[in-house]
């Protein structure tokens, strides 16, 4: 049996039974010269991975020795040990302060998967002898920062959870990301554990006296100053996450698939293949949509079900494209995708009757727009699509603009100046990247000899009225929001799978930054992992920052402990995990007023959790923010109110809107309709 396993899962019986004879450890071992070099390098690596955590060189080297220089395992083990000590210290402090009111936080339980028994290298390889010992001062890795840990950093221990997946694994196409451990306050004060360096993992004899090498480790590479790198990158080209939303069949996937083709992100061979294959199943018109609709079921049904993710670049911007499903059954996926977006393209079908059915009460045009706005999207491009079907009619375009603008400004609270309307045809490609000229008419096919529809053939004359920018020119001008790069690292996981070399977790960095070699904590569950690799836009990278969509390879963790909906964070600044919180909500067009006990499905990032509105605190004047009525009996449509929400089951990671604009928003739905949108104002219970 290998001893290169995660110590957290060690069981004493296992330990006793692992095939090693005690006699093996009776002798003192001496490190070879080669091992000393290896130890020196690995020590630097682990130090770097632990960020500022106060761990002694001796502890690091004990762990490295035990794990045969496996730096990931050693780092995860050490972090786990620190976490346990901190929890024990907090528990002791809580006990001592029994006369004071009980704090809201709970959760001093051992993290899932952590044995409460001796988890240290109980049968560690004996430490070699004869190496000079470092002084106490040299022995401590100092914190980079000594910020005080907020109360919310108290432990949030929960069983690891399993949530449904919502994003396609295709995400691998865009990301950039990074997290960092620039600050490590939690370990730095008030937690009561011994930082003197005298703590030795149980049963592990120290490899005493290996002097720490001064040269930098080569294996992990140098720590990157991510903030500086990020600023350089932004100066070169800004990155934005763009979601494409709208009623079912409005032409979202076709439009974006065609745009990707015209931008050279998809080659002609692929489009021709899609045309042939789509034709075979009688879905010829879906060839461009197949660029984003990748699953067999989506292609067979001709609808998008999951959010398709890919990337493309314009002259001045890098985009992560999220193609949302329009069908109402998949609104949870649409919410999950839109939660990651900075800007949106709302696609509407200009066809007579089709725009109207998307726009009426049962259509998704309004609901998608409201959701996008509630999820923080401020800039909206409206693609008035399928204009080929209405003979490139200017009056139809203007009619749609007028109706939509009124709704978007008045009801959905978009600023008029943040709305841009672009007429186009996703099918023919008209006005996506260029306009048709005489003799060069886009005909909706990558196959140049395809017949040209008479309506399409008239485009040059009949569409001459439009003098504005193309869709690509429009989105190239969208502003990137200010990113919370210097806040504690947060990555919401949208997809998890077993990858080569570890657990692959895809998602978006909501705040902070991350780099290879850093240790991250997975919430809920408080399990630690080390970032072994990462990808952005299919390209390997060493760091990523807020706003980036990333694919991380995590080591030192079991796939069961990371789920869609998990949030990765630094262990010293964990995200709260809760089932009970206060929120300020805006009630949508509800048929039945909201009363106490009103059941809801709460959507937050990739989570959708059943719960109830447990308390109606007050109604609020939307304009002034003042309380209009305390303890109202019910909330009617368009009311703004403070409420409390209780989830029925598992706790989820959640932040107040004040702490995170990205992780502090919730959507409340019932019976397949969105009843309210809200921002989290206070976390009322922690950890369960
Ligand atoms: P969901 O994702 O399922 O909501 O649909 P969608 O909005 O992605 O629509 P999709 O791209 O799948 O297109 C639906 C149908 O509309 C397909 O048959 C397309 O060929 C057709 N379509 C899309 N855009 C245009 C257009 O500009 N003109 C015409 N004539 N047809 C279009
Ligand atoms: Mg689609």
XYZ file of C-alpha atoms and ligand atoms in Angstrom:
721
model
C 0.000 0.000 0.000
C 1.313 3.364 -0.834
C 1.811 5.834 1.898
C 1.443 8.592 -0.635
C -2.161 9.051 0.190
C -4.121 11.775 1.738
C -3.481 11.678 5.461
C -6.846 13.177 6.163
C -8.360 9.882 5.274
C -6.039 7.819 7.346
C -7.713 5.487 9.699
C -5.832 4.046 12.620
C -6.702 0.495 11.592
C -5.473 1.256 8.128
C -2.354 2.676 9.544
C -1.702 -0.386 11.636
C -2.433 -2.563 8.722
C -0.494 -0.864 6.016
C 2.124 -3.481 5.643
C 4.994 -1.724 7.307
C 6.871 -3.327 10.042
C 7.655 -1.182 13.037
C 11.160 -2.461 12.782
C 11.424 -0.538 9.521
C 11.285 2.627 11.531
C 13.425 1.670 14.378
C 16.574 2.874 12.722
C 17.355 6.481 12.210
C 17.528 7.436 8.593
C 19.936 9.833 7.026
C 19.057 11.929 4.032
C 21.183 11.429 1.003
C 22.656 14.470 -0.716
C 20.092 14.065 -3.453
C 17.264 13.960 -0.937
C 18.571 17.062 0.726
C 18.406 18.956 -2.541
C 14.963 17.575 -3.191
C 13.879 18.557 0.290
C 15.181 22.085 -0.130
C 13.317 22.554 -3.404
C 10.131 21.003 -2.138
C 10.224 23.094 1.037
C 10.274 26.250 -1.045
C 7.390 24.977 -3.104
C 5.278 24.187 -0.077
C 6.104 27.548 1.496
C 4.959 29.217 -1.669
C 1.767 27.169 -1.772
C 0.920 27.970 1.812
C 1.047 31.645 1.088
C 1.536 33.339 4.393
C 0.423 30.557 6.708
C 2.555 30.264 9.785
C 4.033 26.865 9.533
C 7.471 25.914 10.611
C 10.079 24.668 8.223
C 10.280 21.629 10.414
C 6.588 20.926 10.022
C 6.859 21.346 6.286
C 9.789 19.031 6.074
C 8.198 16.444 8.314
C 5.235 16.384 6.016
C 7.414 16.274 2.916
C 9.433 13.439 4.307
C 6.346 11.511 5.127
C 4.908 12.056 1.682
C 8.096 11.261 -0.114
C 8.424 14.862 -1.266
C 4.932 15.073 -2.710
C 4.435 18.798 -2.296
C 0.694 18.776 -2.956
C 0.017 16.175 -0.352
C 2.275 17.877 2.124
C 0.654 21.262 1.610
C -2.857 19.915 1.882
C -1.938 17.995 5.000
C -0.405 21.057 6.647
C -3.371 23.245 5.792
C -5.683 20.634 7.139
C -3.752 20.511 10.366
C -3.878 24.266 10.721
C -7.574 24.253 10.041
C -8.170 21.679 12.756
C -6.103 23.567 15.277
C -7.956 26.726 14.514
C -11.280 24.992 14.920
C -10.231 23.424 18.181
C -9.083 26.811 19.414
C -12.367 28.407 18.424
C -14.335 25.638 20.093
C -12.309 26.102 23.274
C -12.854 29.845 23.152
C -16.589 29.359 22.660
C -16.761 27.007 25.624
C -14.869 29.425 27.789
C -17.153 32.256 26.864
C -20.260 30.282 27.809
C -21.667 33.177 29.807
C -21.746 35.385 26.728
C -24.566 34.991 24.179
C -24.033 32.216 21.709
C -22.661 33.423 18.376
C -24.683 32.818 15.261
C -21.918 30.814 13.710
C -21.600 27.149 14.325
C -19.660 24.359 12.894
C -16.727 23.342 14.918
C -17.170 19.836 13.703
C -14.356 18.115 11.970
C -14.471 18.708 8.243
C -15.964 15.971 6.159
C -13.491 13.330 5.371
C -11.220 14.339 8.184
C -10.486 11.703 10.669
C -10.743 12.868 14.230
C -8.076 10.402 15.115
C -4.461 11.079 14.756
C -4.183 12.194 11.200
C -0.566 13.061 11.237
C 1.923 10.831 9.533
C 1.430 8.221 12.198
C 3.878 5.807 10.663
C 5.985 8.322 8.981
C 9.295 7.524 7.615
C 11.663 8.303 10.436
C 13.308 11.624 10.080
C 16.880 11.482 8.996
C 19.602 12.568 11.271
C 22.535 14.824 11.189
C 21.180 17.974 9.690
C 21.657 21.341 11.277
C 18.517 22.836 12.758
C 17.224 26.259 11.853
C 16.625 28.847 14.531
C 13.128 29.532 15.717
C 13.004 32.882 13.935
C 14.137 31.519 10.638
C 11.771 28.724 11.112
C 8.558 30.689 10.735
C 7.039 31.664 7.448
C 5.579 35.057 8.038
C 2.215 36.142 6.877
C 2.101 38.567 4.041
C -0.602 40.474 5.769
C -2.134 40.657 9.157
C -5.618 41.812 8.435
C -8.092 40.908 11.103
C -10.325 38.017 10.317
C -13.964 39.045 10.130
C -16.533 37.141 12.117
C -17.784 35.567 8.933
C -14.527 33.723 8.672
C -15.528 31.373 11.425
C -15.866 27.844 10.378
C -18.625 26.641 8.111
C -18.382 22.918 8.191
C -20.843 20.949 6.197
C -20.967 17.656 4.545
C -19.791 17.894 0.984
C -22.779 18.291 -1.266
C -23.737 17.263 -4.672
C -25.527 19.694 -6.887
C -26.869 19.428 -10.372
C -24.664 20.545 -13.181
C -25.720 23.292 -15.472
C -22.915 24.361 -17.729
C -21.630 22.303 -20.553
C -18.179 20.915 -20.177
C -17.443 22.719 -23.395
C -16.515 25.648 -21.168
C -12.931 24.751 -21.643
C -12.773 27.312 -24.336
C -12.551 30.442 -22.273
C -11.038 31.257 -19.054
C -8.291 33.040 -17.428
C -8.028 32.929 -13.853
C -6.171 33.010 -10.817
C -6.471 33.057 -7.188
C -4.078 34.207 -4.710
C -3.109 33.809 -1.233
C -1.795 37.261 -0.852
C -3.386 37.611 2.545
C -3.573 35.031 5.237
C -5.062 36.697 8.257
C -7.038 33.833 9.702
C -4.005 31.998 10.879
C -2.501 35.103 12.181
C -4.238 36.076 15.286
C -6.832 35.343 17.865
C -7.260 31.724 17.047
C -5.183 30.486 19.883
C -3.099 27.840 18.278
C 0.568 27.449 18.680
C 2.570 29.037 15.957
C 5.850 28.546 17.622
C 6.872 25.820 15.328
C 7.015 23.291 18.106
C 4.114 21.252 16.833
C 5.241 18.100 15.192
C 2.866 15.851 13.322
C 2.079 12.917 15.535
C 4.371 10.052 15.020
C 6.580 11.920 12.694
C 10.122 12.366 13.643
C 11.492 15.576 12.265
C 14.070 15.673 9.557
C 15.925 17.971 11.845
C 18.172 20.656 10.665
C 17.791 20.809 6.936
C 18.661 24.355 6.118
C 16.205 26.129 3.899
C 17.807 26.898 0.583
C 17.856 30.505 -0.437
C 17.456 29.866 -4.109
C 13.975 29.788 -5.559
C 12.356 26.529 -6.352
C 12.330 25.621 -9.992
C 9.516 23.131 -10.011
C 6.643 25.405 -9.114
C 8.113 28.471 -10.672
C 8.116 31.856 -9.071
C 5.055 33.288 -7.431
C 3.437 35.700 -9.767
C 2.371 39.193 -8.853
C -1.073 38.601 -10.309
C -2.424 42.101 -9.777
C 0.413 43.589 -11.808
C 0.051 40.947 -14.510
C -3.680 41.516 -14.579
C -3.248 45.245 -15.037
C -0.900 44.606 -17.947
C -3.394 42.271 -19.532
C -6.288 44.693 -19.154
C -4.226 47.454 -20.701
C -3.738 45.219 -23.716
C -7.328 43.976 -24.120
C -10.276 43.864 -21.747
C -12.132 40.616 -21.092
C -15.891 40.389 -20.837
C -18.378 37.617 -20.252
C -21.290 37.916 -22.639
C -24.502 35.951 -22.316
C -26.919 35.509 -25.206
C -30.520 35.390 -24.008
C -34.032 35.504 -25.422
C -37.177 33.536 -26.168
C -36.934 29.993 -27.460
C -36.068 29.799 -31.171
C -35.271 33.523 -31.411
C -32.095 32.403 -33.183
C -29.514 32.858 -30.404
C -27.357 29.835 -31.164
C -27.582 30.344 -34.923
C -26.589 33.962 -34.607
C -23.636 33.277 -32.332
C -22.549 30.166 -34.237
C -22.531 32.220 -37.419
C -20.657 35.051 -35.747
C -18.036 32.600 -34.477
C -17.664 31.275 -37.999
C -17.284 34.751 -39.462
C -14.738 35.613 -36.783
C -12.685 32.576 -37.734
C -13.291 30.735 -34.450
C -14.963 27.880 -36.320
C -13.612 26.700 -39.633
C -15.558 26.142 -42.816
C -14.975 22.390 -42.738
C -16.803 22.140 -39.429
C -19.721 24.225 -40.664
C -19.999 22.138 -43.827
C -20.048 18.994 -41.722
C -22.768 20.466 -39.506
C -24.740 21.365 -42.639
C -24.514 17.823 -43.974
C -25.290 16.166 -40.648
C -28.118 18.560 -39.813
C -29.634 17.997 -43.243
C -29.623 14.241 -42.651
C -31.938 14.628 -39.662
C -34.105 17.231 -41.349
C -32.650 20.136 -39.381
C -30.607 21.828 -42.095
C -31.364 25.300 -40.786
C -29.632 24.475 -37.503
C -26.111 24.074 -38.911
C -24.776 27.243 -37.280
C -26.644 26.526 -34.047
C -24.777 23.218 -33.818
C -21.577 25.137 -33.175
C -23.013 25.784 -29.724
C -25.646 23.074 -29.414
C -23.293 20.186 -29.051
C -25.250 17.393 -27.430
C -27.193 14.794 -29.393
C -30.401 15.664 -27.601
C -30.071 19.376 -28.283
C -29.400 18.726 -31.948
C -32.211 16.226 -32.317
C -34.712 18.513 -30.567
C -33.418 21.697 -32.179
C -33.223 23.526 -28.851
C -30.481 24.606 -26.511
C -30.707 22.964 -23.097
C -27.475 23.786 -21.290
C -25.435 26.941 -21.529
C -22.883 26.599 -24.315
C -19.610 28.312 -23.525
C -16.895 29.357 -25.907
C -14.694 32.349 -26.602
C -13.992 34.841 -29.331
C -12.149 38.085 -29.740
C -13.006 41.384 -31.314
C -10.575 44.150 -32.096
C -10.567 45.526 -28.563
C -12.159 42.850 -26.394
C -11.851 39.232 -25.403
C -15.221 37.583 -24.875
C -16.365 34.496 -23.093
C -19.607 33.661 -24.809
C -22.410 31.984 -22.869
C -25.238 30.786 -25.091
C -28.279 30.421 -22.835
C -31.287 28.213 -23.552
C -34.521 30.029 -24.359
C -36.941 27.259 -23.454
C -38.675 27.963 -20.147
C -37.856 24.497 -18.823
C -34.196 25.456 -18.740
C -34.458 28.795 -16.961
C -32.300 27.499 -14.066
C -29.471 26.966 -16.554
C -30.112 30.371 -18.069
C -29.824 31.912 -14.596
C -26.628 30.028 -13.904
C -25.116 31.282 -17.171
C -26.355 34.836 -16.789
C -25.005 35.020 -13.247
C -21.570 34.779 -14.809
C -22.141 37.462 -17.389
C -21.124 41.103 -17.473
C -23.124 42.058 -20.549
C -25.910 40.463 -22.569
C -27.209 40.201 -26.090
C -30.987 39.819 -26.067
C -32.066 38.179 -29.304
C -35.633 38.763 -30.527
C -37.281 37.221 -33.565
C -38.639 39.964 -35.860
C -40.992 37.544 -37.655
C -44.620 38.678 -37.524
C -46.282 37.007 -34.574
C -43.031 35.557 -33.254
C -41.779 38.735 -31.625
C -45.235 39.105 -30.072
C -45.354 35.596 -28.647
C -41.880 35.985 -27.155
C -42.850 39.346 -25.692
C -46.179 38.418 -24.141
C -46.675 37.232 -20.586
C -45.809 33.609 -21.312
C -42.808 34.375 -23.478
C -39.245 34.458 -22.265
C -38.160 37.805 -23.731
C -39.349 39.820 -20.762
C -38.403 37.248 -18.146
C -34.880 36.879 -19.542
C -34.416 40.639 -19.637
C -35.658 41.021 -16.072
C -33.469 38.186 -14.860
C -30.413 39.572 -16.618
C -30.958 42.983 -15.068
C -31.555 41.464 -11.635
C -28.391 39.427 -11.993
C -26.367 42.566 -12.503
C -26.245 42.957 -16.279
C -26.264 46.657 -17.057
C -25.382 46.856 -20.751
C -27.758 45.158 -23.126
C -27.486 44.801 -26.879
C -30.780 43.843 -28.487
C -30.287 41.888 -31.700
C -33.479 42.276 -33.737
C -33.014 39.037 -35.604
C -34.503 37.214 -38.592
C -34.905 40.495 -40.441
C -34.576 38.504 -43.679
C -37.997 37.011 -42.921
C -39.636 40.461 -42.815
C -37.899 41.760 -45.963
C -35.399 43.874 -43.954
C -38.286 46.111 -42.962
C -37.313 49.319 -41.195
C -40.815 49.870 -39.848
C -40.874 46.402 -38.265
C -37.503 47.097 -36.695
C -38.694 50.441 -35.309
C -41.911 48.906 -33.996
C -39.914 46.302 -32.051
C -37.454 48.879 -30.753
C -40.277 51.054 -29.438
C -42.030 48.209 -27.601
C -38.879 46.768 -26.141
C -37.325 50.036 -25.126
C -40.337 50.995 -23.102
C -40.329 47.698 -21.261
C -36.574 47.543 -20.740
C -36.315 51.049 -19.340
C -39.560 51.259 -17.400
C -40.005 47.753 -16.072
C -36.556 46.221 -16.187
C -34.669 49.354 -15.072
C -32.088 49.397 -17.825
C -30.655 52.818 -18.565
C -31.750 54.001 -21.992
C -28.169 54.904 -22.781
C -27.081 51.320 -22.010
C -29.409 49.805 -24.609
C -28.313 49.319 -28.210
C -30.571 47.862 -30.905
C -28.984 46.128 -33.881
C -31.016 44.742 -36.813
C -29.550 41.568 -38.280
C -30.036 38.058 -39.573
C -28.178 35.359 -37.724
C -29.064 32.930 -40.459
C -27.744 34.867 -43.455
C -25.072 36.568 -41.368
C -26.255 40.009 -42.392
C -24.898 42.804 -40.182
C -23.167 40.435 -37.783
C -19.648 41.210 -38.894
C -20.275 42.919 -42.244
C -22.981 44.153 -44.579
C -23.867 42.589 -47.905
C -22.642 44.388 -50.967
C -23.881 43.963 -54.522
C -22.534 40.684 -55.819
C -21.585 39.466 -52.322
C -24.780 38.510 -50.600
C -24.694 36.490 -47.395
C -27.001 33.572 -48.061
C -26.956 31.726 -44.800
C -24.654 28.998 -45.930
C -21.000 28.283 -45.756
C -21.513 26.512 -49.043
C -21.255 29.313 -51.531
C -23.403 27.759 -54.238
C -26.461 27.376 -52.014
C -29.585 29.002 -53.544
C -30.261 32.558 -52.456
C -33.706 33.244 -51.098
C -35.443 36.162 -52.925
C -35.936 37.977 -49.623
C -32.252 37.626 -48.901
C -31.280 38.705 -52.431
C -32.983 42.046 -51.922
C -30.898 42.875 -48.868
C -28.605 45.414 -50.499
C -31.477 47.711 -51.506
C -34.041 46.984 -48.816
C -31.629 47.121 -45.899
C -29.913 50.282 -47.128
C -31.842 52.316 -44.518
C -29.636 50.987 -41.707
C -26.527 53.060 -41.264
C -25.471 51.920 -37.794
C -22.739 49.608 -36.587
C -22.641 45.844 -37.069
C -23.222 43.537 -34.119
C -19.511 42.896 -33.707
C -18.708 46.618 -33.769
C -21.375 47.142 -31.142
C -20.152 44.538 -28.712
C -16.567 45.645 -29.270
C -17.528 48.907 -27.568
C -19.093 47.403 -24.441
C -17.425 48.391 -21.214
C -15.839 45.882 -18.919
C -16.983 46.311 -15.324
C -14.532 47.011 -12.535
C -13.342 43.665 -11.230
C -12.835 42.867 -7.574
C -9.310 41.624 -8.225
C -7.990 42.674 -4.861
C -10.792 41.119 -2.823
C -10.514 37.589 -1.374
C -10.537 34.900 -4.018
C -13.914 33.461 -4.971
C -14.564 31.019 -7.770
C -18.038 29.635 -8.311
C -17.856 26.178 -9.778
C -20.125 25.496 -12.724
C -18.831 22.106 -13.731
C -16.747 19.340 -12.185
C -15.247 16.270 -13.765
C -12.377 13.906 -13.349
C -9.521 15.245 -15.380
C -6.022 14.089 -16.017
C -3.971 14.713 -12.932
C -6.782 15.610 -10.579
C -10.248 17.001 -10.280
C -11.156 19.504 -12.982
C -13.318 22.379 -11.827
C -14.623 24.945 -14.269
C -16.158 28.213 -13.325
C -15.763 31.904 -13.057
C -13.612 33.910 -10.735
C -15.977 36.275 -9.024
C -13.276 38.015 -7.050
C -9.575 37.921 -6.293
C -7.053 35.898 -8.184
C -5.472 32.468 -8.205
C -2.258 30.952 -9.424
C -0.808 27.524 -9.863
C 0.529 26.097 -6.645
C -1.907 27.832 -4.358
C -4.040 26.017 -1.851
C -7.765 26.687 -2.033
C -10.667 25.730 0.176
C -13.834 24.217 -1.249
C -17.079 25.417 0.345
C -19.276 23.857 1.568
C -17.123 21.162 3.107
C -14.009 23.142 4.035
C -11.848 20.690 2.132
C -8.495 21.885 0.938
C -7.001 21.356 -2.495
C -4.042 22.623 -4.410
C -4.290 24.251 -7.833
C -2.102 22.102 -9.963
C -2.898 23.460 -13.386
C -5.208 25.896 -15.030
C -6.487 26.813 -18.440
C -7.845 29.914 -20.013
C -9.298 29.697 -23.498
C -7.930 26.201 -23.849
C -4.500 27.630 -23.198
C -2.532 26.660 -20.139
C -1.897 29.623 -17.896
C -0.332 30.217 -14.507
C -2.822 32.683 -13.073
C -6.318 34.057 -13.419
C -8.179 36.979 -11.937
C -11.711 38.181 -11.210
C -13.937 38.015 -14.254
C -12.067 35.149 -15.850
C -13.672 31.818 -16.647
C -11.205 29.114 -15.748
C -10.629 25.429 -15.745
C -8.608 24.419 -12.698
C -7.022 21.078 -12.019
C -7.150 20.454 -8.295
C -5.046 17.913 -6.493
C -5.265 16.565 -2.978
C -9.051 16.388 -3.074
C -11.653 13.809 -3.964
C -14.112 14.570 -6.746
C -16.968 13.943 -4.289
C -15.915 17.014 -2.374
C -16.283 19.466 -5.243
C -19.646 20.052 -6.875
C -21.393 22.350 -9.249
C -22.281 25.268 -7.009
C -19.233 24.908 -4.765
C -17.252 28.057 -4.192
C -13.478 27.964 -3.999
C -11.931 30.476 -1.654
C -8.842 31.039 0.425
C -8.862 29.163 3.695
C -8.256 32.370 5.589
C -11.248 34.151 4.091
C -13.922 31.512 3.528
C -17.265 32.348 2.027
C -20.171 31.975 4.492
C -22.371 28.916 4.084
C -25.956 29.338 5.152
C -29.598 28.317 5.023
C -31.027 31.483 6.548
C -30.471 35.018 5.389
C -32.106 38.400 4.960
C -32.630 39.896 1.532
C -34.039 42.961 -0.095
C -36.296 41.775 -2.870
C -38.284 43.269 -5.706
C -41.480 41.359 -6.332
C -42.239 40.678 -9.990
C -45.612 40.371 -11.644
C -47.032 37.777 -9.205
C -50.558 36.429 -9.417
C -50.758 35.596 -5.720
C -49.272 38.001 -3.150
C -46.297 36.748 -1.172
C -47.086 35.879 2.445
C -45.051 34.310 5.259
C -44.349 30.674 4.422
C -44.501 31.349 0.664
C -42.575 28.452 -0.902
C -39.885 29.359 -3.388
C -37.023 27.870 -5.336
C -34.063 30.060 -4.644
C -31.617 30.393 -7.520
C -28.107 31.479 -6.690
C -25.363 30.963 -9.236
C -25.650 27.278 -10.168
C -27.774 26.368 -7.152
C -31.509 26.075 -7.078
C -32.713 25.245 -3.612
C -36.217 24.950 -2.194
C -37.051 27.242 0.681
C -39.633 29.608 2.105
C -39.997 33.277 2.723
C -39.896 32.944 6.488
C -40.444 36.551 7.486
C -41.752 39.750 5.924
C -39.705 42.396 7.672
C -40.832 45.576 5.928
C -41.805 47.150 2.665
C -39.455 49.775 1.317
C -39.759 52.826 -0.867
C -37.776 51.884 -3.980
C -36.646 55.465 -4.552
C -35.631 56.579 -1.062
C -34.896 53.226 0.549
C -37.037 54.206 3.551
C -39.267 51.751 5.372
C -42.872 52.184 4.288
C -44.454 49.521 6.480
C -43.101 47.204 9.126
C -44.225 43.558 9.323
C -46.486 43.676 6.249
C -48.965 40.819 5.909
C -48.315 40.326 2.211
C -46.255 41.623 -0.703
C -47.951 42.462 -3.973
C -46.390 42.927 -7.393
C -43.709 45.578 -7.861
C -43.185 45.863 -4.094
C -39.684 46.306 -2.745
C -39.320 44.606 0.617
C -36.962 43.265 3.224
C -37.594 39.591 3.894
C -35.958 36.597 5.505
C -35.465 33.429 3.525
C -34.919 29.943 4.895
C -33.718 27.099 2.733
C -35.319 23.746 3.444
C -32.280 21.584 2.953
C -28.621 22.006 2.521
C -26.706 25.162 3.154
C -25.081 26.956 0.269
C -22.233 29.418 -0.050
C -23.615 32.926 -0.109
C -22.333 36.419 0.464
C -23.952 39.702 1.229
C -24.303 42.011 -1.730
C -22.128 44.492 0.113
C -19.292 41.960 0.160
C -19.839 40.590 -3.324
C -22.010 41.972 -6.077
C -21.596 38.659 -7.863
C -22.334 36.256 -5.029
C -24.886 38.376 -3.210
C -27.792 38.114 -5.653
C -30.658 35.636 -5.536
C -33.620 34.904 -7.794
C -36.814 33.499 -6.350
C -39.018 31.352 -8.548
C -42.205 29.404 -8.004
C -44.132 27.130 -10.321
C -41.776 27.855 -13.220
C -42.079 31.627 -12.903
C -39.734 34.169 -11.449
C -41.541 35.832 -8.559
C -38.793 38.080 -7.201
C -35.168 39.056 -7.438
C -33.116 40.106 -4.484
C -29.837 41.008 -2.913
C -28.560 39.382 0.258
C -28.313 41.903 3.081
C -27.411 39.701 6.027
C -26.411 36.108 6.660
C -28.506 34.928 9.599
C -27.117 31.455 10.190
C -23.746 30.017 9.452
C -22.805 26.551 8.470
C -26.073 24.672 8.456
P -33.091 27.988 -28.099
O -31.682 28.013 -27.732
O -33.651 26.628 -28.101
O -33.907 28.929 -27.286
O -33.195 28.540 -29.621
P -32.271 29.612 -30.288
O -32.730 30.957 -29.907
O -30.865 29.310 -30.036
O -32.625 29.431 -31.821
P -31.785 28.604 -32.881
O -30.512 29.291 -33.188
O -31.741 27.205 -32.463
O -32.690 28.804 -34.165
C -34.015 28.393 -34.244
C -34.446 28.393 -35.682
O -34.467 29.737 -36.173
C -33.498 27.640 -36.602
O -34.254 26.947 -37.562
C -32.709 28.720 -37.295
O -32.242 28.411 -38.570
C -33.736 29.813 -37.375
N -33.117 31.117 -37.479
C -32.226 31.650 -36.622
N -31.876 32.875 -37.032
C -32.531 33.127 -38.184
C -32.569 34.224 -39.085
O -31.907 35.235 -38.900
N -33.361 34.097 -40.166
C -34.094 32.990 -40.394
N -34.828 32.961 -41.481
N -34.092 31.955 -39.569
C -33.322 32.009 -38.475
Mg -30.012 28.041 -28.738
